mmCIF file with all atom_site columns, C-alpha atoms and ligand atoms in Angstrom:
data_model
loop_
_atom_site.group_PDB
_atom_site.id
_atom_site.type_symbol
_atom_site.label_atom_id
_atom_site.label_alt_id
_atom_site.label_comp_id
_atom_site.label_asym_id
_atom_site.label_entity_id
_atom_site.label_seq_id
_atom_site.pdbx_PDB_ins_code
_atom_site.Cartn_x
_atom_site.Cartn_y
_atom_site.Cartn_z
_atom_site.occupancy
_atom_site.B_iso_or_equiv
_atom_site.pdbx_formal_charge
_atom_site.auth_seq_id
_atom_site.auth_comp_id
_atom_site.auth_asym_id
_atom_site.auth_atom_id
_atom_site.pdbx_PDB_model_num
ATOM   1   C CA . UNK M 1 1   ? -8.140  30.034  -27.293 1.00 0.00 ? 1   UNK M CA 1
ATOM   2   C CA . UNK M 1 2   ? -11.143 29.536  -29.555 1.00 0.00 ? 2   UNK M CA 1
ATOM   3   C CA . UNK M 1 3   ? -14.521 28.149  -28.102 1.00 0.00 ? 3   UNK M CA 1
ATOM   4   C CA . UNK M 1 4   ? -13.941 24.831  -29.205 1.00 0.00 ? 4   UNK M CA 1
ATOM   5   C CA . UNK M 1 5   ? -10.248 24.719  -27.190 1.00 0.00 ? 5   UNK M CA 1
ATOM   6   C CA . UNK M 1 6   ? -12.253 26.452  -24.056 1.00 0.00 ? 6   UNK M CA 1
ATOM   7   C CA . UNK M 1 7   ? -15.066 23.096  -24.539 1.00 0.00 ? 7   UNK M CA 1
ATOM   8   C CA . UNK M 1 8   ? -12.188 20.649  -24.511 1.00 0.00 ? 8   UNK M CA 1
ATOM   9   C CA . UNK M 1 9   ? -9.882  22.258  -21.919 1.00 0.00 ? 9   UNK M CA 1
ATOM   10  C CA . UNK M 1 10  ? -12.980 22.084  -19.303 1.00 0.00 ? 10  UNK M CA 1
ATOM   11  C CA . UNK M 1 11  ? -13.841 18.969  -20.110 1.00 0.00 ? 11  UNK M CA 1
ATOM   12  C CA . UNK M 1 12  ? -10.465 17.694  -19.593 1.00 0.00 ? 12  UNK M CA 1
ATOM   13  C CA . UNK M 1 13  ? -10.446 20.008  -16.334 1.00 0.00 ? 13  UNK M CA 1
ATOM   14  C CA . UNK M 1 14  ? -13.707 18.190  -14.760 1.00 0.00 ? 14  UNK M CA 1
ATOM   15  C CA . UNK M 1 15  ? -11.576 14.406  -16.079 1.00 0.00 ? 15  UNK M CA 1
ATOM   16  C CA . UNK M 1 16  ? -8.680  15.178  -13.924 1.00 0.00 ? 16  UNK M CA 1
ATOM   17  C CA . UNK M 1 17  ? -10.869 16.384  -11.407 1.00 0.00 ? 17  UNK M CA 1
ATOM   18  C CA . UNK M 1 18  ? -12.660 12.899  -11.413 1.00 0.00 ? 18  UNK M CA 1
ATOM   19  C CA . UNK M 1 19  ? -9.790  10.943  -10.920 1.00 0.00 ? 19  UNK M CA 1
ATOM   20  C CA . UNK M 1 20  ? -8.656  13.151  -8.252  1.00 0.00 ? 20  UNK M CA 1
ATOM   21  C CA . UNK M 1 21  ? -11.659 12.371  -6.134  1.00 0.00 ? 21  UNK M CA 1
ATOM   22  C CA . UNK M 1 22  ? -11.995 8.883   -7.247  1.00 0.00 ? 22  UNK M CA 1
ATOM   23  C CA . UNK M 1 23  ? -8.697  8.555   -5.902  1.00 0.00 ? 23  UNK M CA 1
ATOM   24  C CA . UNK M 1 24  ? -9.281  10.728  -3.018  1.00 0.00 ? 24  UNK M CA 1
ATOM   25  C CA . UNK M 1 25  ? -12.631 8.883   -2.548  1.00 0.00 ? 25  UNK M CA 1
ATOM   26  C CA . UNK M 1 26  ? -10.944 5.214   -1.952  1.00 0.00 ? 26  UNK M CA 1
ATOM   27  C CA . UNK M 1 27  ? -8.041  6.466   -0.176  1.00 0.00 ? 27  UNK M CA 1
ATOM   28  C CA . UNK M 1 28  ? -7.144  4.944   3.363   1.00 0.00 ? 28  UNK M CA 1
ATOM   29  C CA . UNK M 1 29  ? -4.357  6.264   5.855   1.00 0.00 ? 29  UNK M CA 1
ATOM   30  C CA . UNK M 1 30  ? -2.681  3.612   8.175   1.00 0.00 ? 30  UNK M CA 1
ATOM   31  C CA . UNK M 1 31  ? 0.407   2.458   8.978   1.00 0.00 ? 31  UNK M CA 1
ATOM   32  C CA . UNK M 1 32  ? 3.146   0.364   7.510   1.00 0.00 ? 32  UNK M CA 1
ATOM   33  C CA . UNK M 1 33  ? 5.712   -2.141  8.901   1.00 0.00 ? 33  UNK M CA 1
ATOM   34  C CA . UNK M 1 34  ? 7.696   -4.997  7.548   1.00 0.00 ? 34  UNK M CA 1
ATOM   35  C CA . UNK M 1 35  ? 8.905   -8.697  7.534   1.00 0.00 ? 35  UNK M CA 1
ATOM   36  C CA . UNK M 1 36  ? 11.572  -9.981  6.324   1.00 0.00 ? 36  UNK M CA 1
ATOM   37  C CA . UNK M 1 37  ? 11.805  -12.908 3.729   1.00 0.00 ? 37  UNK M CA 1
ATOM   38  C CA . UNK M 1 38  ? 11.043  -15.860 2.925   1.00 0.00 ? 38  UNK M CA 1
ATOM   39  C CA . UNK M 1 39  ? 7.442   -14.714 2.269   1.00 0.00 ? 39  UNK M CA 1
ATOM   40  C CA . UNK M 1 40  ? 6.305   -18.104 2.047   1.00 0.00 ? 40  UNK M CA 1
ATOM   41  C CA . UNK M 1 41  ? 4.523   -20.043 3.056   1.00 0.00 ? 41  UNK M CA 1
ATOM   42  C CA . UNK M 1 42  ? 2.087   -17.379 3.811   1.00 0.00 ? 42  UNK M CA 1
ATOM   43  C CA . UNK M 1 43  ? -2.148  -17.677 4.913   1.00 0.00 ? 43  UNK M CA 1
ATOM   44  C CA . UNK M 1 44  ? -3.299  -17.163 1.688   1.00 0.00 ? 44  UNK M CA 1
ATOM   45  C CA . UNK M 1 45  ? -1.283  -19.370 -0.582  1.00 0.00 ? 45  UNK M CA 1
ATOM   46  C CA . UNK M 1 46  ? 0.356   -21.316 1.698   1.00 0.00 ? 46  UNK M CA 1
ATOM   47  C CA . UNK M 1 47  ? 3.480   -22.593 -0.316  1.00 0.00 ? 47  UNK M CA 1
ATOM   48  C CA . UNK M 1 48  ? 2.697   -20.616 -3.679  1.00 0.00 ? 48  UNK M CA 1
ATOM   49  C CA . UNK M 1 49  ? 5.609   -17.927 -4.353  1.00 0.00 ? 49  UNK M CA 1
ATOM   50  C CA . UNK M 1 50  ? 3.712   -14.857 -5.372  1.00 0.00 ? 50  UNK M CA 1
ATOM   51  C CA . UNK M 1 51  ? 6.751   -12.884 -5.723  1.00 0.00 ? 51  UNK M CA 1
ATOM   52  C CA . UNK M 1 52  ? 8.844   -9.926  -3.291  1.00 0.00 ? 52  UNK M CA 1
ATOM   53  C CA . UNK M 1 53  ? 5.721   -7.404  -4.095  1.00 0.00 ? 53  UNK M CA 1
ATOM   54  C CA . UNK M 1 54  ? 3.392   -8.890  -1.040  1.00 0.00 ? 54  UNK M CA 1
ATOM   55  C CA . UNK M 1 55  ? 2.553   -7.937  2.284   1.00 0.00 ? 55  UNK M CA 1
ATOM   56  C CA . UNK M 1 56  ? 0.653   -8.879  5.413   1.00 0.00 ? 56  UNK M CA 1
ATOM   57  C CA . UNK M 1 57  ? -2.808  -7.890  6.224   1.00 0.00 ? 57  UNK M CA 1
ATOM   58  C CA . UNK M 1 58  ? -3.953  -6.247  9.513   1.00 0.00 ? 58  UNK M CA 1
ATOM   59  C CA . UNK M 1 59  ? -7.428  -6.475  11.098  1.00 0.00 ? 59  UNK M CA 1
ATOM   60  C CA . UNK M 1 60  ? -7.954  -3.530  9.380   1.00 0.00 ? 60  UNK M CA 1
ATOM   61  C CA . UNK M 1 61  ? -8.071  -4.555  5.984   1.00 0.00 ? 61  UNK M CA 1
ATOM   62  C CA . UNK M 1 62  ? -7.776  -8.592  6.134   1.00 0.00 ? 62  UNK M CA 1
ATOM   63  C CA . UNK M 1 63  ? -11.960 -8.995  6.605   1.00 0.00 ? 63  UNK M CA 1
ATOM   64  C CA . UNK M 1 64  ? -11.976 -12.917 7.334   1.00 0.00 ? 64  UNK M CA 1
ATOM   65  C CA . UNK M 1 65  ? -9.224  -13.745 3.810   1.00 0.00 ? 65  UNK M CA 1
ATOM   66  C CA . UNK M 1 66  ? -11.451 -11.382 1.806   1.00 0.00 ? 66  UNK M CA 1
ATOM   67  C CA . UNK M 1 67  ? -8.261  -9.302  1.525   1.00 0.00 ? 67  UNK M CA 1
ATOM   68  C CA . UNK M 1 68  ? -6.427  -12.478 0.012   1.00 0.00 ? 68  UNK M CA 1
ATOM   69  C CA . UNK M 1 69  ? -5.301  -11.440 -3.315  1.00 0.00 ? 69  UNK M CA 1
ATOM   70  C CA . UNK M 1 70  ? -6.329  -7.644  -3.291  1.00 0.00 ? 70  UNK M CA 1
ATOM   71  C CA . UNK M 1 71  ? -3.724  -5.274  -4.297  1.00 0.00 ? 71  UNK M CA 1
ATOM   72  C CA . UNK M 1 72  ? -2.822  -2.168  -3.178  1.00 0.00 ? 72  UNK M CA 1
ATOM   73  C CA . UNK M 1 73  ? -0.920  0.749   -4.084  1.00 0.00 ? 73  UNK M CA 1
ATOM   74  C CA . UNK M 1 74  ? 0.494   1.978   -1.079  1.00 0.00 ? 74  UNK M CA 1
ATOM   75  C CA . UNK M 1 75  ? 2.827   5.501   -0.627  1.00 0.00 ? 75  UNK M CA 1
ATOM   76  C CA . UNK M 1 76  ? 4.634   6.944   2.312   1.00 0.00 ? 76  UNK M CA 1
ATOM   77  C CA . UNK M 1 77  ? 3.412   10.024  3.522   1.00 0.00 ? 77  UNK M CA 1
ATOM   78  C CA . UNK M 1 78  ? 5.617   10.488  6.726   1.00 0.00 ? 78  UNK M CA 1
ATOM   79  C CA . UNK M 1 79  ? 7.335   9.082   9.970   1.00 0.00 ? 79  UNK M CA 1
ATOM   80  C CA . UNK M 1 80  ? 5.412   7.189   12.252  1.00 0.00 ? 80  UNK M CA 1
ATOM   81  C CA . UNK M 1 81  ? 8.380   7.655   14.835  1.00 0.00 ? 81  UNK M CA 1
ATOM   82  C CA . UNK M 1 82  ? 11.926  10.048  15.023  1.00 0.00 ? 82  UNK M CA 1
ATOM   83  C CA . UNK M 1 83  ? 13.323  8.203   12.332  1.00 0.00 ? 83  UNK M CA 1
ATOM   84  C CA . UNK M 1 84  ? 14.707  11.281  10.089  1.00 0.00 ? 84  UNK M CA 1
ATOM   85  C CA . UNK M 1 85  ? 13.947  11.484  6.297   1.00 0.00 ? 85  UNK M CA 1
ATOM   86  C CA . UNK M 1 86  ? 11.376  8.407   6.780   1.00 0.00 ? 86  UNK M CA 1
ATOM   87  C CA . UNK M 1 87  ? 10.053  8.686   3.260   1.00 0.00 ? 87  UNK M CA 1
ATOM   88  C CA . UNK M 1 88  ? 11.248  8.255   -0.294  1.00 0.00 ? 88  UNK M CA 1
ATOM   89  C CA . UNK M 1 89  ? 9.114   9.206   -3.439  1.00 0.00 ? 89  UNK M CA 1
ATOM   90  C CA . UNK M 1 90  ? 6.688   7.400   -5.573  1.00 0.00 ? 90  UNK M CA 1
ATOM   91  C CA . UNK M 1 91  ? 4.647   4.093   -4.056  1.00 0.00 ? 91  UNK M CA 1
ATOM   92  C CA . UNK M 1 92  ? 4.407   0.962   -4.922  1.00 0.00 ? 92  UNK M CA 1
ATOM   93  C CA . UNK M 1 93  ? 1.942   -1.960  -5.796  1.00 0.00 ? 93  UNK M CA 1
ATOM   94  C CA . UNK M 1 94  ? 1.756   -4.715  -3.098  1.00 0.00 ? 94  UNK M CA 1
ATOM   95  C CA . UNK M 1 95  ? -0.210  -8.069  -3.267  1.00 0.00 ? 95  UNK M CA 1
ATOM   96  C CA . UNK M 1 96  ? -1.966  -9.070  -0.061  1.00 0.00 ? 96  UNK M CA 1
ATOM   97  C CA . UNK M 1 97  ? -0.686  -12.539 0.881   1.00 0.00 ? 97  UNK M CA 1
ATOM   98  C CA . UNK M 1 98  ? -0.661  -13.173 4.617   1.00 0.00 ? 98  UNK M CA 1
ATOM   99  C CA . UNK M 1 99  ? -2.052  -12.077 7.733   1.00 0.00 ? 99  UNK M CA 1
ATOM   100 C CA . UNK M 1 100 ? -0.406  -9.597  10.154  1.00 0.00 ? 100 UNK M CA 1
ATOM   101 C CA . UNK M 1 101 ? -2.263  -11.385 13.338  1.00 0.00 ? 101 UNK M CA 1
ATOM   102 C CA . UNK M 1 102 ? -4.024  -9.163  15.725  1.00 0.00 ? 102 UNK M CA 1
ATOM   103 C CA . UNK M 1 103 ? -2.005  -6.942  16.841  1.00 0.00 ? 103 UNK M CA 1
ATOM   104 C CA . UNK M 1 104 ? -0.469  -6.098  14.201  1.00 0.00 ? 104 UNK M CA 1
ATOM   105 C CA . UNK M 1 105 ? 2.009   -3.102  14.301  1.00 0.00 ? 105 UNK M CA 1
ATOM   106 C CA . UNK M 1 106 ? 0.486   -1.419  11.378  1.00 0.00 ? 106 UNK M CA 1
ATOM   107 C CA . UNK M 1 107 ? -2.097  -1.600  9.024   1.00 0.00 ? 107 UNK M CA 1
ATOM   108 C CA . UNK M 1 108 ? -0.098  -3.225  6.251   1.00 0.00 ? 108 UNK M CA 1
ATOM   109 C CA . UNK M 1 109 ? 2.757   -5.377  7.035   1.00 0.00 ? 109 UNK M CA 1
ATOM   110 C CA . UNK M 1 110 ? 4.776   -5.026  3.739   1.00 0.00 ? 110 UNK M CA 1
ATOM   111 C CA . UNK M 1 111 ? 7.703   -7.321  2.074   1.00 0.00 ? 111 UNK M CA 1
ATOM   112 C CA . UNK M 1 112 ? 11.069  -5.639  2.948   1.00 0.00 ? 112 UNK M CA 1
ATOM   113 C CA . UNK M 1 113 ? 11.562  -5.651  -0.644  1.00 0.00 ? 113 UNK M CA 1
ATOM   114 C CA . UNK M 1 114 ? 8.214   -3.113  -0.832  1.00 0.00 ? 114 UNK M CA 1
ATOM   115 C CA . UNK M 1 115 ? 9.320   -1.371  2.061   1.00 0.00 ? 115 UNK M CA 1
ATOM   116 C CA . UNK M 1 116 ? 12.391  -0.501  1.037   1.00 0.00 ? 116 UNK M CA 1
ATOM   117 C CA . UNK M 1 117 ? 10.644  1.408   -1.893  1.00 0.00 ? 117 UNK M CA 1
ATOM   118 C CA . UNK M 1 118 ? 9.145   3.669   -0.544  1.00 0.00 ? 118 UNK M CA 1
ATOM   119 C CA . UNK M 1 119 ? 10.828  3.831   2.985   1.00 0.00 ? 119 UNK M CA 1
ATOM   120 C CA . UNK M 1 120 ? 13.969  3.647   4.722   1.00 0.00 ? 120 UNK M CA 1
ATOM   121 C CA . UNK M 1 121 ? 14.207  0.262   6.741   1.00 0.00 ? 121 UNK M CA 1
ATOM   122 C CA . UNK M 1 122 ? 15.772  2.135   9.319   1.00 0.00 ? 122 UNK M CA 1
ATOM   123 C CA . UNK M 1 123 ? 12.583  3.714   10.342  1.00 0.00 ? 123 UNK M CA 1
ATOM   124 C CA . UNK M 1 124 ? 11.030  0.110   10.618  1.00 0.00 ? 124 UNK M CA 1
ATOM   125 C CA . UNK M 1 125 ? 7.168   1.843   10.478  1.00 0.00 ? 125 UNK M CA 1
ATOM   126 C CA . UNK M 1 126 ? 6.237   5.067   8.338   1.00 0.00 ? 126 UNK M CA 1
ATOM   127 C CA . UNK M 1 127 ? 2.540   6.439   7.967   1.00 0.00 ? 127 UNK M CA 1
ATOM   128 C CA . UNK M 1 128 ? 0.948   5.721   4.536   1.00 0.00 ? 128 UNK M CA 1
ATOM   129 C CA . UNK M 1 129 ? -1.562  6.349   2.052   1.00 0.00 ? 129 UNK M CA 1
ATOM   130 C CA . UNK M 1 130 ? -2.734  3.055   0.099   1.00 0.00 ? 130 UNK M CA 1
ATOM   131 C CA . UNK M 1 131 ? -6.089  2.398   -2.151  1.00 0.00 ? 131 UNK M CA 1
ATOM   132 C CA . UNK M 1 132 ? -7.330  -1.144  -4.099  1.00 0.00 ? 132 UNK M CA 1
ATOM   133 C CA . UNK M 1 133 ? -5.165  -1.024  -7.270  1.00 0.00 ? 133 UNK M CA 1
HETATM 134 C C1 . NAG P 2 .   ? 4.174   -8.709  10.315  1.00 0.00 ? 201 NAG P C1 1
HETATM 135 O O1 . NAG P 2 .   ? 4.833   -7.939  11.278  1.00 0.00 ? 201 NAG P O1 1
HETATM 136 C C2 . NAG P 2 .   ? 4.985   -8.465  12.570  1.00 0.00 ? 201 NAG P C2 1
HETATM 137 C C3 . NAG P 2 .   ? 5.694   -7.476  13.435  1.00 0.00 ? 201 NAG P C3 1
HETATM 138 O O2 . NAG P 2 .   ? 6.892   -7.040  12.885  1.00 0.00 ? 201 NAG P O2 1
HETATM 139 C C4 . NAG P 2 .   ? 5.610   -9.835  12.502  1.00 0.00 ? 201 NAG P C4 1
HETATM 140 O O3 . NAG P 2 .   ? 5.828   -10.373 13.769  1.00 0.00 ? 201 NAG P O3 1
HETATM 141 C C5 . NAG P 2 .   ? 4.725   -10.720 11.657  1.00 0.00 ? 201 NAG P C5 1
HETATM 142 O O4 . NAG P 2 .   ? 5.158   -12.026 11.630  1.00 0.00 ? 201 NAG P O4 1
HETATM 143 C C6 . NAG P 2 .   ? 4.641   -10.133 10.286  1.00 0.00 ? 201 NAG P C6 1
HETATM 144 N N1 . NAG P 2 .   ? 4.145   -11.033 9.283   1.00 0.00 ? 201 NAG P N1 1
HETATM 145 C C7 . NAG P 2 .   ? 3.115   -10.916 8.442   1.00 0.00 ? 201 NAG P C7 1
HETATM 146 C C8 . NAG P 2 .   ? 3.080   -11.905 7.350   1.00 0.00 ? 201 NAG P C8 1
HETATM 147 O O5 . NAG P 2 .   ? 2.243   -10.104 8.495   1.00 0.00 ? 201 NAG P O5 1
#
């Protein structure tokens, strides 16, 4: 590799290494349940269908309807009970809609529809990573 390849291959080192943390940085870990539909009307939009993608908002993230709107990529990252195999791969993008009234079950109460995405049903709560998308 010639100096010039060694400049750019470091500097797209320290780029991945940003996102990385970036991601790292705004990272939460929770818990995550579901509800089944309809998903209307919900707190947020009362009567407005904002699609299968939404969930519920605990105490831990809801903040007085700030959370109204926010979305959040959200992956599962294990069982939160015996459940076997409580996990399937890749995550998914949820919109918050409603409130998961205190208390909630888990820290996001996701759409069956989102659930079932990145979970089996049959474990009914799994343990999650999720950050503002
Ligand atoms: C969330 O989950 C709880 C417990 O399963 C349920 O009773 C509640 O109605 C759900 N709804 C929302 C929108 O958070």
């Amino acid at each position: 590799m010639g100096a010039l390849g060694v400049v750019i291959h470091g500097f797209i080192m320290v780029i991945i290494a940003i996102c990385l943390m970036s991601e790292e940085t705004n990272a939460a870990q929770g818990t995550a349940i579901f509800y089944d539909p309809p998903y209307i009307p919900s707190a947020c939009y009362g009567r407005q269908n904002l699609g299968v993608m939404v969930a519920g908002a605990s105490d831990a993230i809801w903040r007085n309807r700030a959370a109204c709107g926010k979305n959040y990529r959200v992956r599962c990252i294990g069982g939160a009970n015996l459940a076997p195999h409580p996990c399937k791969a890749g995550n998914v993008v949820v919109k918050i809609v409603d409130y998961c009234s205190s208390p909630c079950n888990g820290d996001i109460n996701l759409s069956r529809d989102a659930f079932s995405k990145i979970a089996d049903l049959n474990a009914g709560k799994v343990k999650i990573e999720y950050f503002p998308a």
